mmCIF file of C-alpha atoms in Angstrom:
data_model
loop_
_atom_site.group_PDB
_atom_site.id
_atom_site.type_symbol
_atom_site.label_atom_id
_atom_site.label_comp_id
_atom_site.label_asym_id
_atom_site.label_seq_id
_atom_site.Cartn_x
_atom_site.Cartn_y
_atom_site.Cartn_z
ATOM 1 C CA ASP A 1 0.050 0.017 0.180
ATOM 2 C CA THR A 2 1.451 3.218 -1.142
ATOM 3 C CA GLY A 3 -0.683 5.329 0.721
ATOM 4 C CA VAL A 4 -1.835 7.190 -2.936
ATOM 5 C CA SER A 5 -5.751 6.673 -3.542
ATOM 6 C CA GLN A 6 -7.557 7.286 -6.242
ATOM 7 C CA ASP A 7 -11.426 7.089 -7.159
ATOM 8 C CA PRO A 8 -13.560 5.772 -8.855
ATOM 9 C CA ARG A 9 -11.164 2.300 -9.650
ATOM 10 C CA HIS A 10 -13.265 1.952 -12.496
ATOM 11 C CA LYS A 11 -15.488 4.141 -14.986
ATOM 12 C CA ILE A 12 -17.714 3.478 -17.791
ATOM 13 C CA THR A 13 -19.139 6.379 -19.846
ATOM 14 C CA LYS A 14 -20.804 6.944 -23.098
ATOM 15 C CA ARG A 15 -19.284 9.034 -25.590
ATOM 16 C CA GLY A 16 -19.590 13.060 -25.050
ATOM 17 C CA GLN A 17 -20.256 12.659 -21.415
ATOM 18 C CA ASN A 18 -18.262 14.326 -19.099
ATOM 19 C CA VAL A 19 -16.016 12.596 -16.124
ATOM 20 C CA THR A 20 -14.455 13.613 -13.063
ATOM 21 C CA PHE A 21 -11.566 11.330 -11.207
ATOM 22 C CA ARG A 22 -10.039 12.162 -7.863
ATOM 23 C CA CYS A 23 -6.707 11.563 -6.589
ATOM 24 C CA ASP A 24 -5.105 11.405 -2.937
ATOM 25 C CA PRO A 25 -1.742 11.402 -2.466
ATOM 26 C CA ILE A 26 0.748 10.997 0.412
ATOM 27 C CA SER A 27 -0.415 13.474 3.074
ATOM 28 C CA GLU A 28 3.289 14.935 3.329
ATOM 29 C CA HIS A 29 3.851 15.033 -0.710
ATOM 30 C CA ASN A 30 4.284 18.444 -2.051
ATOM 31 C CA ARG A 31 4.322 17.008 -5.985
ATOM 32 C CA LEU A 32 1.610 15.395 -7.487
ATOM 33 C CA TYR A 33 1.356 14.256 -11.261
ATOM 34 C CA TRP A 34 -1.302 12.910 -13.640
ATOM 35 C CA TYR A 35 -0.171 9.962 -16.438
ATOM 36 C CA ARG A 36 -2.393 8.484 -18.920
ATOM 37 C CA GLN A 37 -1.754 4.518 -19.870
ATOM 38 C CA THR A 38 -2.776 2.248 -22.230
ATOM 39 C CA LEU A 39 -2.203 -1.358 -23.169
ATOM 40 C CA GLY A 40 1.610 -1.949 -24.080
ATOM 41 C CA GLN A 41 2.842 1.515 -23.468
ATOM 42 C CA GLY A 42 4.260 3.000 -20.262
ATOM 43 C CA PRO A 43 2.714 6.192 -18.521
ATOM 44 C CA GLU A 44 2.578 9.075 -20.364
ATOM 45 C CA PHE A 45 2.423 12.181 -18.335
ATOM 46 C CA LEU A 46 -0.215 14.598 -18.461
ATOM 47 C CA THR A 47 -0.002 17.636 -16.067
ATOM 48 C CA TYR A 48 1.979 18.134 -12.461
ATOM 49 C CA PHE A 49 1.161 19.984 -9.215
ATOM 50 C CA GLN A 50 3.385 21.677 -7.159
ATOM 51 C CA ASN A 51 1.119 22.101 -4.044
ATOM 52 C CA GLU A 52 -1.777 23.999 -5.114
ATOM 53 C CA ALA A 53 0.074 25.511 -8.379
ATOM 54 C CA GLN A 54 -0.108 23.317 -11.613
ATOM 55 C CA LEU A 55 3.428 24.205 -13.286
ATOM 56 C CA GLU A 56 3.208 21.565 -16.339
ATOM 57 C CA LYS A 57 0.759 20.450 -18.764
ATOM 58 C CA SER A 58 2.031 18.125 -21.369
ATOM 59 C CA ARG A 59 1.041 19.472 -25.009
ATOM 60 C CA LEU A 60 -0.848 16.515 -25.883
ATOM 61 C CA LEU A 61 -3.231 17.484 -23.214
ATOM 62 C CA SER A 62 -6.475 18.721 -25.081
ATOM 63 C CA ASP A 63 -9.042 21.801 -23.726
ATOM 64 C CA ARG A 64 -11.133 18.765 -22.593
ATOM 65 C CA PHE A 65 -9.105 17.700 -20.124
ATOM 66 C CA SER A 66 -8.915 19.981 -16.722
ATOM 67 C CA ALA A 67 -7.113 19.183 -13.313
ATOM 68 C CA GLU A 68 -7.054 21.152 -9.995
ATOM 69 C CA ARG A 69 -5.504 20.543 -6.499
ATOM 70 C CA PRO A 70 -7.189 23.119 -4.917
ATOM 71 C CA LYS A 71 -5.901 22.869 -1.424
ATOM 72 C CA GLY A 72 -2.566 21.620 -1.969
ATOM 73 C CA SER A 73 -3.925 17.840 -1.137
ATOM 74 C CA PHE A 74 -6.296 15.893 -2.970
ATOM 75 C CA SER A 75 -6.416 16.612 -6.885
ATOM 76 C CA THR A 76 -9.129 16.201 -9.482
ATOM 77 C CA LEU A 77 -9.233 15.686 -13.182
ATOM 78 C CA GLU A 78 -12.100 16.016 -14.937
ATOM 79 C CA ILE A 79 -12.599 14.971 -19.195
ATOM 80 C CA GLN A 80 -14.908 17.218 -20.486
ATOM 81 C CA ARG A 81 -17.101 15.569 -23.689
ATOM 82 C CA THR A 82 -15.088 11.876 -23.890
ATOM 83 C CA GLU A 83 -14.084 10.550 -26.920
ATOM 84 C CA GLN A 84 -13.480 7.004 -27.293
ATOM 85 C CA GLY A 85 -9.578 7.374 -27.375
ATOM 86 C CA ASP A 86 -10.059 8.729 -23.948
ATOM 87 C CA SER A 87 -9.983 4.948 -22.733
ATOM 88 C CA ALA A 88 -7.107 4.222 -20.617
ATOM 89 C CA MET A 89 -6.035 4.037 -17.022
ATOM 90 C CA TYR A 90 -5.381 7.061 -15.414
ATOM 91 C CA LEU A 91 -2.816 7.381 -13.193
ATOM 92 C CA CYS A 92 -1.910 9.647 -10.353
ATOM 93 C CA ALA A 93 1.747 9.789 -8.162
ATOM 94 C CA SER A 94 2.930 11.683 -5.741
ATOM 95 C CA SER A 95 6.315 12.849 -4.579
ATOM 96 C CA LEU A 96 7.123 14.435 -1.497
ATOM 97 C CA GLY A 97 9.724 17.102 -3.655
ATOM 98 C CA LEU A 98 12.581 18.733 -1.850
ATOM 99 C CA GLY A 99 14.693 16.680 -4.065
ATOM 100 C CA LYS A 100 13.057 13.263 -2.845
ATOM 101 C CA GLU A 101 11.613 12.793 -6.478
ATOM 102 C CA THR A 102 10.817 9.304 -6.534
ATOM 103 C CA GLN A 103 7.188 8.904 -7.437
ATOM 104 C CA TYR A 104 4.144 6.410 -5.724
ATOM 105 C CA PHE A 105 1.697 5.619 -7.794
ATOM 106 C CA GLY A 106 -2.092 4.961 -7.238
ATOM 107 C CA PRO A 107 -4.125 2.054 -8.363
ATOM 108 C CA GLY A 108 -5.242 4.021 -10.984
ATOM 109 C CA THR A 109 -8.827 4.548 -12.913
ATOM 110 C CA ARG A 110 -9.668 2.613 -15.797
ATOM 111 C CA LEU A 111 -11.908 4.598 -18.130
ATOM 112 C CA LEU A 112 -13.719 3.415 -21.153
ATOM 113 C CA VAL A 113 -15.728 4.907 -23.450
ATOM 114 C CA LEU A 114 -18.113 3.477 -25.513
ATOM 115 C CA GLY B 1 12.582 15.418 -25.310
ATOM 116 C CA GLN B 2 13.479 12.720 -24.417
ATOM 117 C CA ASN B 3 13.454 9.345 -26.101
ATOM 118 C CA ILE B 4 13.709 5.722 -24.128
ATOM 119 C CA ASP B 5 14.430 2.162 -25.450
ATOM 120 C CA GLN B 6 13.344 -0.775 -23.581
ATOM 121 C CA PRO B 7 13.194 -4.330 -25.386
ATOM 122 C CA THR B 8 9.353 -5.169 -25.615
ATOM 123 C CA GLU B 9 9.464 -8.775 -24.394
ATOM 124 C CA MET B 10 11.848 -10.857 -22.131
ATOM 125 C CA THR B 11 11.748 -14.629 -21.242
ATOM 126 C CA ALA B 12 13.639 -16.403 -17.814
ATOM 127 C CA THR B 13 13.561 -19.692 -16.256
ATOM 128 C CA GLU B 14 12.823 -19.622 -12.564
ATOM 129 C CA GLY B 15 15.627 -19.389 -10.481
ATOM 130 C CA ALA B 16 18.127 -17.706 -13.344
ATOM 131 C CA ILE B 17 19.279 -13.660 -13.746
ATOM 132 C CA VAL B 18 18.127 -12.095 -16.282
ATOM 133 C CA GLN B 19 19.390 -8.319 -17.276
ATOM 134 C CA ILE B 20 17.067 -5.833 -18.986
ATOM 135 C CA ASN B 21 18.302 -2.971 -20.713
ATOM 136 C CA CYS B 22 17.224 0.695 -20.835
ATOM 137 C CA THR B 23 19.104 3.302 -23.340
ATOM 138 C CA TYR B 24 17.896 6.823 -23.589
ATOM 139 C CA GLN B 25 18.446 10.270 -25.420
ATOM 140 C CA THR B 26 17.475 12.875 -23.369
ATOM 141 C CA SER B 27 17.812 16.979 -23.651
ATOM 142 C CA GLY B 28 18.126 16.981 -19.866
ATOM 143 C CA PHE B 29 19.039 14.710 -17.001
ATOM 144 C CA ASN B 30 18.347 13.847 -13.651
ATOM 145 C CA GLY B 31 18.443 10.271 -12.486
ATOM 146 C CA LEU B 32 16.567 7.127 -13.838
ATOM 147 C CA PHE B 33 14.296 5.164 -11.775
ATOM 148 C CA TRP B 34 12.908 1.249 -12.260
ATOM 149 C CA TYR B 35 9.655 0.450 -11.667
ATOM 150 C CA GLN B 36 7.522 -3.071 -11.734
ATOM 151 C CA GLN B 37 4.187 -3.060 -12.903
ATOM 152 C CA HIS B 38 1.955 -6.245 -12.478
ATOM 153 C CA ALA B 39 -1.156 -6.478 -14.935
ATOM 154 C CA GLY B 40 -3.407 -4.455 -14.018
ATOM 155 C CA GLU B 41 -1.686 -2.531 -11.023
ATOM 156 C CA ALA B 42 0.211 0.524 -10.647
ATOM 157 C CA PRO B 43 3.696 0.950 -11.134
ATOM 158 C CA THR B 44 5.796 0.236 -7.908
ATOM 159 C CA PHE B 45 9.109 1.692 -7.342
ATOM 160 C CA LEU B 46 12.081 -0.471 -7.722
ATOM 161 C CA SER B 47 15.638 1.770 -7.945
ATOM 162 C CA TYR B 48 16.724 5.346 -8.779
ATOM 163 C CA ASN B 49 19.848 5.876 -9.917
ATOM 164 C CA VAL B 50 21.794 9.329 -10.252
ATOM 165 C CA LEU B 51 25.332 8.718 -10.551
ATOM 166 C CA ASP B 52 27.273 6.139 -12.444
ATOM 167 C CA GLY B 53 27.600 2.923 -10.870
ATOM 168 C CA LEU B 54 25.746 -0.419 -9.899
ATOM 169 C CA GLU B 55 22.914 -0.040 -6.791
ATOM 170 C CA GLU B 56 22.131 -2.994 -5.435
ATOM 171 C CA LYS B 57 19.484 -3.682 -3.135
ATOM 172 C CA GLY B 58 18.550 -7.669 -2.518
ATOM 173 C CA ARG B 59 17.727 -9.699 -5.733
ATOM 174 C CA PHE B 60 17.568 -6.437 -7.662
ATOM 175 C CA SER B 61 20.158 -4.267 -8.726
ATOM 176 C CA SER B 62 20.327 -1.397 -11.621
ATOM 177 C CA PHE B 63 23.014 0.336 -13.315
ATOM 178 C CA LEU B 64 24.031 3.415 -14.666
ATOM 179 C CA SER B 65 26.111 5.064 -17.294
ATOM 180 C CA ARG B 66 25.621 8.570 -18.128
ATOM 181 C CA SER B 67 28.084 8.708 -20.305
ATOM 182 C CA LYS B 68 26.688 6.180 -22.734
ATOM 183 C CA GLY B 69 22.727 7.259 -22.113
ATOM 184 C CA TYR B 70 22.301 3.213 -20.887
ATOM 185 C CA SER B 71 21.127 1.463 -17.820
ATOM 186 C CA TYR B 72 20.048 -1.961 -16.837
ATOM 187 C CA LEU B 73 18.132 -4.025 -14.175
ATOM 188 C CA LEU B 74 19.753 -6.932 -12.931
ATOM 189 C CA LEU B 75 17.163 -9.513 -11.628
ATOM 190 C CA LYS B 76 18.689 -12.841 -9.904
ATOM 191 C CA GLU B 77 16.987 -15.717 -8.688
ATOM 192 C CA LEU B 78 14.050 -15.196 -10.408
ATOM 193 C CA GLN B 79 10.804 -16.190 -8.816
ATOM 194 C CA MET B 80 7.448 -16.649 -10.671
ATOM 195 C CA LYS B 81 6.121 -13.738 -8.787
ATOM 196 C CA ASP B 82 8.709 -11.532 -11.210
ATOM 197 C CA SER B 83 6.589 -12.213 -14.204
ATOM 198 C CA ALA B 84 5.672 -8.377 -14.574
ATOM 199 C CA SER B 85 6.486 -5.253 -17.154
ATOM 200 C CA TYR B 86 9.539 -3.222 -15.800
ATOM 201 C CA LEU B 87 9.234 0.285 -16.695
ATOM 202 C CA CYS B 88 12.510 2.091 -17.018
ATOM 203 C CA ALA B 89 11.881 6.158 -16.842
ATOM 204 C CA VAL B 90 14.383 9.557 -16.736
ATOM 205 C CA ARG B 91 13.765 12.471 -14.721
ATOM 206 C CA ASP B 92 13.791 15.680 -16.732
ATOM 207 C CA GLY B 93 16.867 17.522 -15.771
ATOM 208 C CA ASN B 94 15.768 21.071 -17.535
ATOM 209 C CA THR B 95 13.077 21.657 -14.265
ATOM 210 C CA ASN B 96 12.704 21.488 -11.042
ATOM 211 C CA ALA B 97 9.823 19.413 -11.560
ATOM 212 C CA GLY B 98 10.947 15.645 -10.978
ATOM 213 C CA LYS B 99 8.711 14.974 -14.091
ATOM 214 C CA SER B 100 9.684 11.799 -15.365
ATOM 215 C CA THR B 101 9.574 10.463 -19.118
ATOM 216 C CA PHE B 102 8.759 6.284 -19.340
ATOM 217 C CA GLY B 103 9.739 3.642 -21.807
ATOM 218 C CA ASP B 104 6.941 1.233 -22.644
ATOM 219 C CA GLY B 105 8.538 -1.282 -20.402
ATOM 220 C CA THR B 106 9.761 -4.383 -20.794
ATOM 221 C CA THR B 107 7.732 -7.699 -20.010
ATOM 222 C CA LEU B 108 9.240 -10.359 -18.103
ATOM 223 C CA THR B 109 7.967 -13.881 -18.416
ATOM 224 C CA VAL B 110 9.544 -16.304 -16.178
ATOM 225 C CA LYS B 111 8.941 -19.874 -16.627
ATOM 226 C CA PRO B 112 9.136 -22.778 -14.503
#
């Protein structure tokens, strides 16, 4: 148990619907990352927070994706107007920061867009 | 940007030793991670190398050569439970983010 939790674990939605995922990092960790992973590939970076500030966002991330970390603790990732190509595992990871950059991953949210 | 290469698949026998290689070409470098990922599960941390040389941790060891852009993960005394995907990830050296770029992983199958 790494201490990072994600909710829900699985989500099935219809194309065009909006979905929101939640990540609760390890409590003392300052940095929080979102990745997307499809079968046979490694995790692909989406976005990153240092406390409540979103410091980097992948160019691959379309305007339909938005993430927040309002109080520097939990984070949400929203996908608007979902497309079938959004089907993937969405992974959240956290790290302590301050030179301690090992990322600890949550169990992921598996999204299926029909 | 980062480019990371790993073999797609490897097979080894229980009790044997296997070496999984990773090469990278990066615009910046601030360390290399190895993660293990079982099917349907999240990656779990195995090792982190920032300086050249060998880091040993139980049955697992990881080696780094920064001048060659090369790392390997060595697994000894293989067990069936070691069947998993092994991900090499390079930490971005251009920012303070600690953002890592992952390879596509090497799927290791351990056979009896």
